Coordinates of C-alpha atoms in Angstrom, one line a residue:
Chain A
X645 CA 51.2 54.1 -74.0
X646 CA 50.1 53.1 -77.2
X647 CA 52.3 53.0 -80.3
X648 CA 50.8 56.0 -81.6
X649 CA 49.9 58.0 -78.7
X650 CA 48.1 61.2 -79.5
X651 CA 49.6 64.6 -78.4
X652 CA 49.9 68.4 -79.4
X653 CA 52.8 67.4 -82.1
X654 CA 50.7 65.3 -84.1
X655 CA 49.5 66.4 -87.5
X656 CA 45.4 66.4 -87.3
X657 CA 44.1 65.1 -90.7
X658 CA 40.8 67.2 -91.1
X659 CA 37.3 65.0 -92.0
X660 CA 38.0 64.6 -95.6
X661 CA 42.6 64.0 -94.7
X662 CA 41.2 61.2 -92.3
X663 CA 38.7 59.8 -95.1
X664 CA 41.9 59.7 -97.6
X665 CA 44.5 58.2 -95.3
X666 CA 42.0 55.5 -94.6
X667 CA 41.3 54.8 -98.5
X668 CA 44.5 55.1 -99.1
X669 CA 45.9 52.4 -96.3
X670 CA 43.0 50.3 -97.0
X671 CA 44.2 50.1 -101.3
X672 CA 47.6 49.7 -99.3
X673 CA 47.1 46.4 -97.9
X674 CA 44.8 45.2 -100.6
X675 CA 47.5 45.7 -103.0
X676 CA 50.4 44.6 -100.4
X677 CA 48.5 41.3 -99.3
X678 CA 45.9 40.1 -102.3
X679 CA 47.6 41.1 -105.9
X680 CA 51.4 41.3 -104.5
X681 CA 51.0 37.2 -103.9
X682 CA 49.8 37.1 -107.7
X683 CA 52.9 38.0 -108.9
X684 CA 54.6 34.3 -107.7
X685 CA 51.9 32.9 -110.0
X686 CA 52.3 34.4 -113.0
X687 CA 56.6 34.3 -112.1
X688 CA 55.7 30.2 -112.2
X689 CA 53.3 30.6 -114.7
X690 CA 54.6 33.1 -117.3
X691 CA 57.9 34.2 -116.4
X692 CA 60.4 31.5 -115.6
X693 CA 59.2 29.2 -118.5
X694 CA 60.0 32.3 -120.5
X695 CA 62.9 32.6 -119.1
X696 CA 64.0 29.2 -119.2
X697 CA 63.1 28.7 -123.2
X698 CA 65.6 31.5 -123.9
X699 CA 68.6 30.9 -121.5
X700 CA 68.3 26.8 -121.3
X701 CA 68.0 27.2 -117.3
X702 CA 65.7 28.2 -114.9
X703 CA 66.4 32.0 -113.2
X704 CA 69.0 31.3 -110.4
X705 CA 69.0 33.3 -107.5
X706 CA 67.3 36.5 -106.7
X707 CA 69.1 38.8 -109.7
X708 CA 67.8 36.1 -112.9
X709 CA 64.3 36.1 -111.4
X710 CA 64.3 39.9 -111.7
X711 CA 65.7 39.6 -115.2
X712 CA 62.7 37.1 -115.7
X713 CA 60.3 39.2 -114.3
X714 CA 60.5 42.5 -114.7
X715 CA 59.3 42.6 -118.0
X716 CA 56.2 40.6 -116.9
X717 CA 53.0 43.0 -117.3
X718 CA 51.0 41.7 -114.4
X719 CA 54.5 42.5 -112.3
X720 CA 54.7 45.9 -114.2
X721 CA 51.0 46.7 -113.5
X722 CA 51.6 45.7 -109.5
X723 CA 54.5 47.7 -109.2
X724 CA 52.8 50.8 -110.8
X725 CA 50.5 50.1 -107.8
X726 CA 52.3 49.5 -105.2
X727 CA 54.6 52.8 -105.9
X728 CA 51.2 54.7 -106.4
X729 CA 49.7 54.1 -103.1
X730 CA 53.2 54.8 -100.8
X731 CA 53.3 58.2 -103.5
X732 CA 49.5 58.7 -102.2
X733 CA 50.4 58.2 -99.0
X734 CA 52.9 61.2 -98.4
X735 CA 50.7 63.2 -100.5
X736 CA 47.8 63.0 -98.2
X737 CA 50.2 63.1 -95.0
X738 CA 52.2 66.3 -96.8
X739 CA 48.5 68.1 -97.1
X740 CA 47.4 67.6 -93.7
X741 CA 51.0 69.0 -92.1
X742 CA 51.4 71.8 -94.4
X743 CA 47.8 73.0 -93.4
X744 CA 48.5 72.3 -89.9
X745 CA 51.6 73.9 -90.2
X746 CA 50.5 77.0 -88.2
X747 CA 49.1 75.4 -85.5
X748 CA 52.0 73.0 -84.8
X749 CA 54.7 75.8 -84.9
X750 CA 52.6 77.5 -82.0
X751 CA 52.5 74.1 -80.2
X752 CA 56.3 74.0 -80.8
X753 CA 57.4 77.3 -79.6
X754 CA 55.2 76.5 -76.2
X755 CA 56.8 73.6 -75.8
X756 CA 60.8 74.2 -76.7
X757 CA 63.4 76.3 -75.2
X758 CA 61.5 77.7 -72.3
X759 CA 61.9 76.7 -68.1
X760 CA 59.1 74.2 -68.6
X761 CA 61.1 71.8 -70.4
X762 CA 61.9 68.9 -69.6
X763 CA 64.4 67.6 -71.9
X764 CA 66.7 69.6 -74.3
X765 CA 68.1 69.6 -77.8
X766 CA 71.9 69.8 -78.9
X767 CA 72.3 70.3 -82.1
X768 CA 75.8 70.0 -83.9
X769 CA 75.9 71.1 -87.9
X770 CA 79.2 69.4 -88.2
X771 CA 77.6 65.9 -87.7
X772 CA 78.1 63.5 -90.4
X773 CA 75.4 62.6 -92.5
X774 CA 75.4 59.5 -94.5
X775 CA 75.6 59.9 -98.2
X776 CA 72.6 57.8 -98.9
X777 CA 70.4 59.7 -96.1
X778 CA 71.4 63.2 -98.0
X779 CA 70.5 61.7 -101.3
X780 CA 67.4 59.6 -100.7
X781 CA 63.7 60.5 -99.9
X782 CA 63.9 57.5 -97.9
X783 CA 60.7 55.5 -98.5
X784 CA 59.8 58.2 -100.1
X785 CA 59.3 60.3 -97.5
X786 CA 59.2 64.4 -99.0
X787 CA 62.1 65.7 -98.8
X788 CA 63.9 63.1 -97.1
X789 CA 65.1 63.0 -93.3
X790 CA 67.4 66.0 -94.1
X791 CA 64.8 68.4 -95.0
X792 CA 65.9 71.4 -93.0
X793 CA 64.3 74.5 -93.9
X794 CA 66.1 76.9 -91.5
X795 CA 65.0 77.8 -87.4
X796 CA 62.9 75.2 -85.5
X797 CA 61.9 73.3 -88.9
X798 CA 60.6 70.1 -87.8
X799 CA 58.4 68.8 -90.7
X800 CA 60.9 65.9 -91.5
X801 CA 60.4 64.3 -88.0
X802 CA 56.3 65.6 -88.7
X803 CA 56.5 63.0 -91.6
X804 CA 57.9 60.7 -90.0
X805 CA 55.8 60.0 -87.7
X806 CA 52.2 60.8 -89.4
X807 CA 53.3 58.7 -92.5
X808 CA 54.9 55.9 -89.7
X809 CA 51.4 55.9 -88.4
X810 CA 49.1 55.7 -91.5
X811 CA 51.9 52.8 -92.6
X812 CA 51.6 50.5 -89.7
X813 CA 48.2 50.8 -89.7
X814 CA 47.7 49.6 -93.6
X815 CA 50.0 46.8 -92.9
X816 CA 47.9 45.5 -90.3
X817 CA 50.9 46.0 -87.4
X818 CA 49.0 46.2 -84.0
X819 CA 48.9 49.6 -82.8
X820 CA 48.2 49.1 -79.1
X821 CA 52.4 48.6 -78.1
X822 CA 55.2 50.7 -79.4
X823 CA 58.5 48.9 -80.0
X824 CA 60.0 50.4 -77.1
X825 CA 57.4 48.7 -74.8
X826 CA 57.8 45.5 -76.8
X827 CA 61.7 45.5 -76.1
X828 CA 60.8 46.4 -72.3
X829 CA 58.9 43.8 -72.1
X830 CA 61.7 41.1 -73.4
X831 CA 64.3 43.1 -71.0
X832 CA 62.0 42.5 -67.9
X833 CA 61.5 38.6 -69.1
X834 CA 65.5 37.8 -69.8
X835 CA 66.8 40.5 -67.1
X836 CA 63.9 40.7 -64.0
X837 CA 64.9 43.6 -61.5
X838 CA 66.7 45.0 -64.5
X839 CA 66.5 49.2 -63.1
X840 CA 68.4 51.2 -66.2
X841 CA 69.4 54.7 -64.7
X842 CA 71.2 56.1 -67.6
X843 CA 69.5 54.7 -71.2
X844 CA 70.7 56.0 -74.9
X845 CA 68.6 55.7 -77.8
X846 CA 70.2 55.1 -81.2
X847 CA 69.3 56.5 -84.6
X848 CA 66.1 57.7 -82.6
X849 CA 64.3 59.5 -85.7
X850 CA 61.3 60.9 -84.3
X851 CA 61.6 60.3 -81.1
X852 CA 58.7 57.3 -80.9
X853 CA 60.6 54.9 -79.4
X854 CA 62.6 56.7 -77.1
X855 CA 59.8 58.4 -74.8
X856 CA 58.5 54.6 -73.8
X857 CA 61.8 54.5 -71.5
X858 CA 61.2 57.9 -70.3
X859 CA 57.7 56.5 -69.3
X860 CA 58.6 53.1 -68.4
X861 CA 62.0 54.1 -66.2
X862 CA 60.7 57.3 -64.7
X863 CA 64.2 57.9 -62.9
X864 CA 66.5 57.3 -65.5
X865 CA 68.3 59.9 -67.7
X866 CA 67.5 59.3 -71.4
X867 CA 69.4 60.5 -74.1
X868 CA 68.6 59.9 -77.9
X869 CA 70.7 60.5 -80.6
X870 CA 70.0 61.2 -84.6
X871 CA 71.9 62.3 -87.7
X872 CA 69.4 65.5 -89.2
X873 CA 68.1 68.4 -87.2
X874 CA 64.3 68.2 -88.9
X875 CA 64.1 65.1 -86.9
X876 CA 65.7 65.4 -83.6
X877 CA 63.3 69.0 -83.3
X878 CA 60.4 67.1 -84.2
X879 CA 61.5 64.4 -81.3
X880 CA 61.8 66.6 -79.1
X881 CA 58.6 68.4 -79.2
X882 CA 56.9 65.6 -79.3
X883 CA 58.6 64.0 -75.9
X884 CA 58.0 67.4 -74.6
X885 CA 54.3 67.1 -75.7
X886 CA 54.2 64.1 -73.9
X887 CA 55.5 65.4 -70.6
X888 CA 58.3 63.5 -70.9
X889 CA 61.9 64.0 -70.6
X890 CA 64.7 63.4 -73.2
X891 CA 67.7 64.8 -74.4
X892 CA 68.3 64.6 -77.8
X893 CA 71.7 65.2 -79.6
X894 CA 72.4 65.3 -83.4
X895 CA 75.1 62.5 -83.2
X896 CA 75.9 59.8 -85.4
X897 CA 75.8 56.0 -84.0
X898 CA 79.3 55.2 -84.8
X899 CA 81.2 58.1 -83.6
X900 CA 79.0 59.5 -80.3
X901 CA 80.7 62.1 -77.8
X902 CA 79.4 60.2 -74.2
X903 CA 81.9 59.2 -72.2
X904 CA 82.8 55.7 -71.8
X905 CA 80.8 53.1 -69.8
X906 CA 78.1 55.7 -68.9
X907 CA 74.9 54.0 -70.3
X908 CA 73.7 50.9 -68.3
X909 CA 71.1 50.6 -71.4
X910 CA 71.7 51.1 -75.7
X911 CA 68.7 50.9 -77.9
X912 CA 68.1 51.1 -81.8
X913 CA 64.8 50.7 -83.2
X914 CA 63.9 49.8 -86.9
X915 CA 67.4 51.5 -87.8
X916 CA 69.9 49.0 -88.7
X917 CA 68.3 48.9 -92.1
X918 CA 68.9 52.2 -92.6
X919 CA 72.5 51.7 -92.0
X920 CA 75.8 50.3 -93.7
X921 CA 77.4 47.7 -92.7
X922 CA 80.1 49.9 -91.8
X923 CA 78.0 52.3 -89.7
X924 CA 76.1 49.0 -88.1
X925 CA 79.2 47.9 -86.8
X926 CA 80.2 51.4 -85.4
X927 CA 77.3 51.2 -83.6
X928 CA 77.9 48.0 -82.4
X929 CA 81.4 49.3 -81.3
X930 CA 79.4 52.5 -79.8
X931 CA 77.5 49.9 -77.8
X932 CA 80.2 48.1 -76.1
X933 CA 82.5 51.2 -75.6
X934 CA 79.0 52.8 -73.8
X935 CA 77.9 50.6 -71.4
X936 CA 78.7 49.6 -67.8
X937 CA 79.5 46.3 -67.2
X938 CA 76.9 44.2 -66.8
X939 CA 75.0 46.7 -69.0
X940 CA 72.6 45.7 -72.1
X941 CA 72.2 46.5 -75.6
X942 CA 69.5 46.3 -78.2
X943 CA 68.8 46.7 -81.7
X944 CA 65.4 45.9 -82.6
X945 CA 64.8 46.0 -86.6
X946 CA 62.3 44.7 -89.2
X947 CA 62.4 40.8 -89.7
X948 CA 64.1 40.6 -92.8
X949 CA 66.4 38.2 -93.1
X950 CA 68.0 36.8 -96.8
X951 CA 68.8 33.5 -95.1
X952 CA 66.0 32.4 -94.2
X953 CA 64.1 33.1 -97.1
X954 CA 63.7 31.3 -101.0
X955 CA 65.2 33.1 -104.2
X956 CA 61.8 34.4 -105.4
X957 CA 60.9 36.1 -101.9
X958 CA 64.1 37.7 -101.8
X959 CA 63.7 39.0 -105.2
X960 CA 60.1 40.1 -104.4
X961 CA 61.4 42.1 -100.7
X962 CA 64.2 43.3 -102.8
X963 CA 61.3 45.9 -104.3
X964 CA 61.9 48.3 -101.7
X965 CA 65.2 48.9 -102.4
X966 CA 65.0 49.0 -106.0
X967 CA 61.5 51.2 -105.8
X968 CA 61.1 52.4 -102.0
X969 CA 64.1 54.2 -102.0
X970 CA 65.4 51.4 -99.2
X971 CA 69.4 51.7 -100.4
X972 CA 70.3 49.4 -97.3
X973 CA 67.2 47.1 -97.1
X974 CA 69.3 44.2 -98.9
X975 CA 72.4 45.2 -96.8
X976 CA 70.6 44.9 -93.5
X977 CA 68.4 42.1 -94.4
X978 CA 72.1 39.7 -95.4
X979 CA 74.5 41.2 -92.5
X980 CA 75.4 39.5 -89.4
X981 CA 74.5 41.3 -86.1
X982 CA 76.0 38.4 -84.0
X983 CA 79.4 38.7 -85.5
X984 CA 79.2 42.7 -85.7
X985 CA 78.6 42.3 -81.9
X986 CA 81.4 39.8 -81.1
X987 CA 83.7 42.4 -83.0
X988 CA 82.3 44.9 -80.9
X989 CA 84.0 43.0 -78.1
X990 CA 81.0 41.6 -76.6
X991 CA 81.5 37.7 -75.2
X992 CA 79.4 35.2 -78.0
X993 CA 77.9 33.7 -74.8
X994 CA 76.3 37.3 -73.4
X995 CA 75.2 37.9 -77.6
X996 CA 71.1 36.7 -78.8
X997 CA 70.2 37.1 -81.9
X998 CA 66.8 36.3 -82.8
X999 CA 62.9 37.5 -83.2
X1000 CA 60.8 38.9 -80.5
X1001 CA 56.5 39.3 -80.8
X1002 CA 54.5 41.7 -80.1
X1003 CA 51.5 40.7 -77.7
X1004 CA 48.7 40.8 -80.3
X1005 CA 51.2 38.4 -82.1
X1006 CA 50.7 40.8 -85.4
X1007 CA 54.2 41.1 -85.7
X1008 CA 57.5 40.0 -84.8
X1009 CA 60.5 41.9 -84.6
X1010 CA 64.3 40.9 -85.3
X1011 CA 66.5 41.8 -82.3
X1012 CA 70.4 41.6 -81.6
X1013 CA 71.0 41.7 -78.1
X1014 CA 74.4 41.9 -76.6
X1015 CA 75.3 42.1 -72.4
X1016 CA 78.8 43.6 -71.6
X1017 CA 80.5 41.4 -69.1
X1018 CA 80.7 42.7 -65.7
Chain B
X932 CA 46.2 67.2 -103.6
X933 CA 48.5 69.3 -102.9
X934 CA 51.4 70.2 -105.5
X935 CA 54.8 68.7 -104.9
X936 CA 56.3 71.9 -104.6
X937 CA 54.0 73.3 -102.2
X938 CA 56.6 73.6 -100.0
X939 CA 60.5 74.3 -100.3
X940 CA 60.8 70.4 -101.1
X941 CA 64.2 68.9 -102.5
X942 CA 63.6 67.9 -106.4
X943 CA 62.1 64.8 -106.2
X944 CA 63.8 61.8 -107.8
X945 CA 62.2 60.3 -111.0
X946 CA 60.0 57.8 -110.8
X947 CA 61.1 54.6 -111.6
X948 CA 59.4 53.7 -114.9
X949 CA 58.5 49.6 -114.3
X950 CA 57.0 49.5 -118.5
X951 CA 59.0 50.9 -121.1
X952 CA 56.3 50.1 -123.6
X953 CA 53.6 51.8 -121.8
X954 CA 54.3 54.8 -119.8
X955 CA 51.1 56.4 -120.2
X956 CA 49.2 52.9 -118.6
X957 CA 51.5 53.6 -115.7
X958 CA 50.5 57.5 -115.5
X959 CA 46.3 56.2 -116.1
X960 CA 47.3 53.4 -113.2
X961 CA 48.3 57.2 -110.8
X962 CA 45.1 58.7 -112.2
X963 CA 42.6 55.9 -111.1
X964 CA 44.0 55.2 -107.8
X965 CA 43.5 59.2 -106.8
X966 CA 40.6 58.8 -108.3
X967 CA 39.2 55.6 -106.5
X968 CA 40.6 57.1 -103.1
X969 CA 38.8 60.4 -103.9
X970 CA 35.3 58.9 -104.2
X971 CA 36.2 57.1 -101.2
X972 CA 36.4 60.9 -99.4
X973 CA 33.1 61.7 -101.0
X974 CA 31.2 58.5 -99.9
X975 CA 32.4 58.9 -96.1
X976 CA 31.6 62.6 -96.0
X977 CA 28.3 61.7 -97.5
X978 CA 27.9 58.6 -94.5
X979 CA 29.2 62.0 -91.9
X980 CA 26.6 63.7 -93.3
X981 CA 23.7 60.7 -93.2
X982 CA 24.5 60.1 -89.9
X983 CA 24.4 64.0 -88.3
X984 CA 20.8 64.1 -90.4
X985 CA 20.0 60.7 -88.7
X986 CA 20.9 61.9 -84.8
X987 CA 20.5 65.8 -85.2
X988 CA 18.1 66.5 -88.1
X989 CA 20.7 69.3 -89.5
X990 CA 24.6 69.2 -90.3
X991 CA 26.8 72.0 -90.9
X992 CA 30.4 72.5 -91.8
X993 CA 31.4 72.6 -88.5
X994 CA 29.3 69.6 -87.6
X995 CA 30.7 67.5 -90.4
X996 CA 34.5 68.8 -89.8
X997 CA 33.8 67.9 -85.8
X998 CA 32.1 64.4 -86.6
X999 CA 34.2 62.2 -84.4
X1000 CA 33.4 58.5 -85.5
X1001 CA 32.6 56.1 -81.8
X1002 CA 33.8 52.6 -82.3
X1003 CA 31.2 51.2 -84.3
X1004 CA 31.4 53.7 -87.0
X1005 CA 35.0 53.7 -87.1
X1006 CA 34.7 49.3 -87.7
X1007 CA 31.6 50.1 -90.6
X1008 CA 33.7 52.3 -91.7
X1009 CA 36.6 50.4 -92.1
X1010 CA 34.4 47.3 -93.4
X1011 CA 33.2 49.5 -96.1
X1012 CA 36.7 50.6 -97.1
X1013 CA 37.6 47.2 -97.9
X1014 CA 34.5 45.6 -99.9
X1015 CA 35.1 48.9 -101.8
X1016 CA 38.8 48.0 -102.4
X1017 CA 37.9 44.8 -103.4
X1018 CA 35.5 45.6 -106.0
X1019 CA 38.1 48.0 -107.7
X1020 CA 40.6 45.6 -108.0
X1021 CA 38.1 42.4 -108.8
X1022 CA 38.8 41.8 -112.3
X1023 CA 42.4 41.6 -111.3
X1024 CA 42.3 39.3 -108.2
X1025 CA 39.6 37.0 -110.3
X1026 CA 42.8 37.2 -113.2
X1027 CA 45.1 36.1 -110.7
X1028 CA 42.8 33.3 -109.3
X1029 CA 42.5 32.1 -112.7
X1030 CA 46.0 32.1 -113.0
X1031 CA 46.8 30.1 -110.1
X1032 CA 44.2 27.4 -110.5
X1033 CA 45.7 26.9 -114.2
X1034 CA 48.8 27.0 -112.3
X1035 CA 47.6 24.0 -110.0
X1036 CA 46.3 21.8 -112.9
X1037 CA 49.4 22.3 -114.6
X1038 CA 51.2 20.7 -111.4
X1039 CA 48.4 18.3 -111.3
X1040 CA 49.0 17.3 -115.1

């Protein structure tokens, strides 16, 4: 199945939606890979020499090359860009959904809550949501991942994945693997005859990465947890509109109500950077306290790490927190996985840490992987 | 474009503001990027519509709203898209090559 497999669930962009999201991710990546680089120029051009002549140093470390910069107009003129076209983005996605609205409540009730379903939906309003989640249109997605607008609203997780969609798609991220098949793929290499019969998916949001296991481990029980009901609905339509079965739960990653050692396989995808340390390392404690032994865990994420990268490009990835509405992408991008996993009680030997490609090689993926002793 | 409160949408949080000496070049930079994307709409309705005259000799509504672009429309399409993009943002990018060559024979000096 392809990243973005098409089903009932799916917002249809009419003609003129479909022209727009195209513009609109093409201006994307134009601004992303041909002016963003321009700012480093006119940073050694303009901005630290400026910088220098008034403080009698050069900018040290990410924070001073902010200072340095952010009054810089080419930087100012960039960033008005950049903000514009992720603003454009949910715009033309919120259009689309809002006049498909109709049809994808009709869809929904078909699908949900009747004895053709395959998988079910728990929801709990006592769950706790993290502050930043309730707060934060994160990347600036309308109404953020808690938009709940009373029965069966599912437009949050409708978001999710549309704008998820027209985003990888700008950035030039192959299309033709989701991340669940990528991290299948690196379980069948590093564990062959690896057969998962019950699997958990972490911090599941929309549901895209948990239905590859459905597909790809036919027998297994999959369960998939999230913090905000307007996602986990929209998940689980949209397994169900796949014919696949998965039981979603609104549960939060550190603090899940599944018995102990009854999960031969935990997942996360592209949702440690949406976490705090604090609630990272609950899930890392989740992880151990869930499996079998012998069972495997794996958090698969964006590859952003502080470490490995120069003052400036830290300064320039900082953007999305400052103006993406990112509030963990510098907390993700400078914690430690491997030592959150040790904590966890995992052995350092049965702990990787590292980056995994897709097959097109467009991207790569950061991944913590942990194995519980048997 | 639909309104931001065209549904029952949270207040949104303000936009950052990255120039404190020129907000309205910031609002202008909003305008001409709907605007560029908008023409965009219009030119590939206009290509819909070319094509459906080219293959059927009429076009309707429907027809245009059913167009379903095969493979080698969809990669002229896309082709388009970005020698459009590029000539939008020319002036800048041949700013920013400037810059960096004046950049390199700094270094080289």
């Amino acid at each position: 199945m392809s990243r973005n497999p098409d089903h009932a669930m799916l917002g249809r962009p009419s003609h003129d939606e479909r022209a727009r999201l195209g513009i609109i991710g093409a201006m994307k990546l134009r601004v992303g890979r041909r002016l963003r680089p321009g700012n480093r120029v006119y940073y050694e051009l303009e901005a630290e020499p400026r910088f220098e002549a008034a403080h009698g140093h050069a900018p040290k470390g990410p924070d001073e090359i902010g200072q340095a910069m952010r009054p810089n107009a080419h930087w100012q003129l960039w960033s008005a860009m950049n903000r514009a076209t992720q603003e454009q983005m949910w715009d033309a996605v919120q259009d689309t959904l809002l006049r498909e609205a109709p049809r994808m409540e009709k869809v929904y009730r078909e699908l949900t809550g009747n004895e053709k379903t395959l998988g079910s939906l728990e929801l709990d309003p006592d769950c706790r949501v993290p502050e930043e989640i309730r707060q934060t249109e994160i990347h600036l997605q309308p109404g953020g991942y808690t938009l709940d607008r009373g029965d069966d609203d599912f437009l949050a997780g409708a978001f999710y994945e549309l704008g998820g969609a027209v985003y990888s798609q700008a950035q030039g991220i192959g299309t033709k693997q989701s991340k669940g098949e990528i991290i299948i793929g690196m379980l069948e290499a590093q564990y062959p005859g690896f057969k998962p019969t019950r699997i958990l998916d972490m911090a599941c949001s929309a549901g895209s990465s948990s239905t590859p296991y459905a597909e790809a481990f036919p027998d297994a029980e999959v369960h998939a947890i999230d913090v905000t009901p307007g996602l986990l609905r929209y998940a689980h339509a949209r397994a169900e509109a796949l014919g696949l079965a998965v039981h979603f739960h609104q549960q939060h990653v550190a603090d899940t109500t599944f018995p102990d050692a009854s999960f031969d396989l935990v997942v996360s995808h592209n949702a440690m950077h949406e976490m705090s340390n604090d609630d990272v390392a609950g899930m890392m404690g989740e992880s151990h306290r869930l499996l079998k032994p012998g069972g495997v865990c794996v958090h698969q994420d964006v590859p952003l790490r502080y470490d490995q990268l120069d003052d400036y490009t830290q300064f320039d990835y900082g953007w999305d927190h400052d103006y993406n509405a990112e509030p963990f992408w510098v907390v993700y991008a400078t914690n430690d996985p491997r030592a959150m996993l040790v904590d966890a009680g995992f052995a350092d030997d049965d702990v990787y840490v590292g980056f995994v490609a897709q097959s097109d090689k467009s991207m790569r993926w950061y991944v913590a992987t942990a194995r519980k002793a048997d | 474009m639909a309104a931001p409160d065209a549904f029952d949408r949270p207040a949104r949080e303000p936009r950052p503001a990255f120039s404190v000496d020129e907000p309205i070049a910031e609002r202008l930079v909003r305008v001409v990027m709907n605007l560029a994307a908008e023409l965009a709409v219009v030119r590939e309705r206009l290509d819909t519509v070319e094509r459906l005259l080219t293959t059927k000799g009429s076009v309707t509504t429907a027809d245009i709203e059913a167009f379903t672009p095969d493979e080698a429309t969809d990669a002229a399409r896309r082709e388009w898209r970005e020698a459009y993009v590029a000539r939008i943002f020319a002036d800048l990018e041949a700013e920013i090559d400037a810059a960096r060559q004046q950049l390199g024979d700094r270094a080289a000096d």
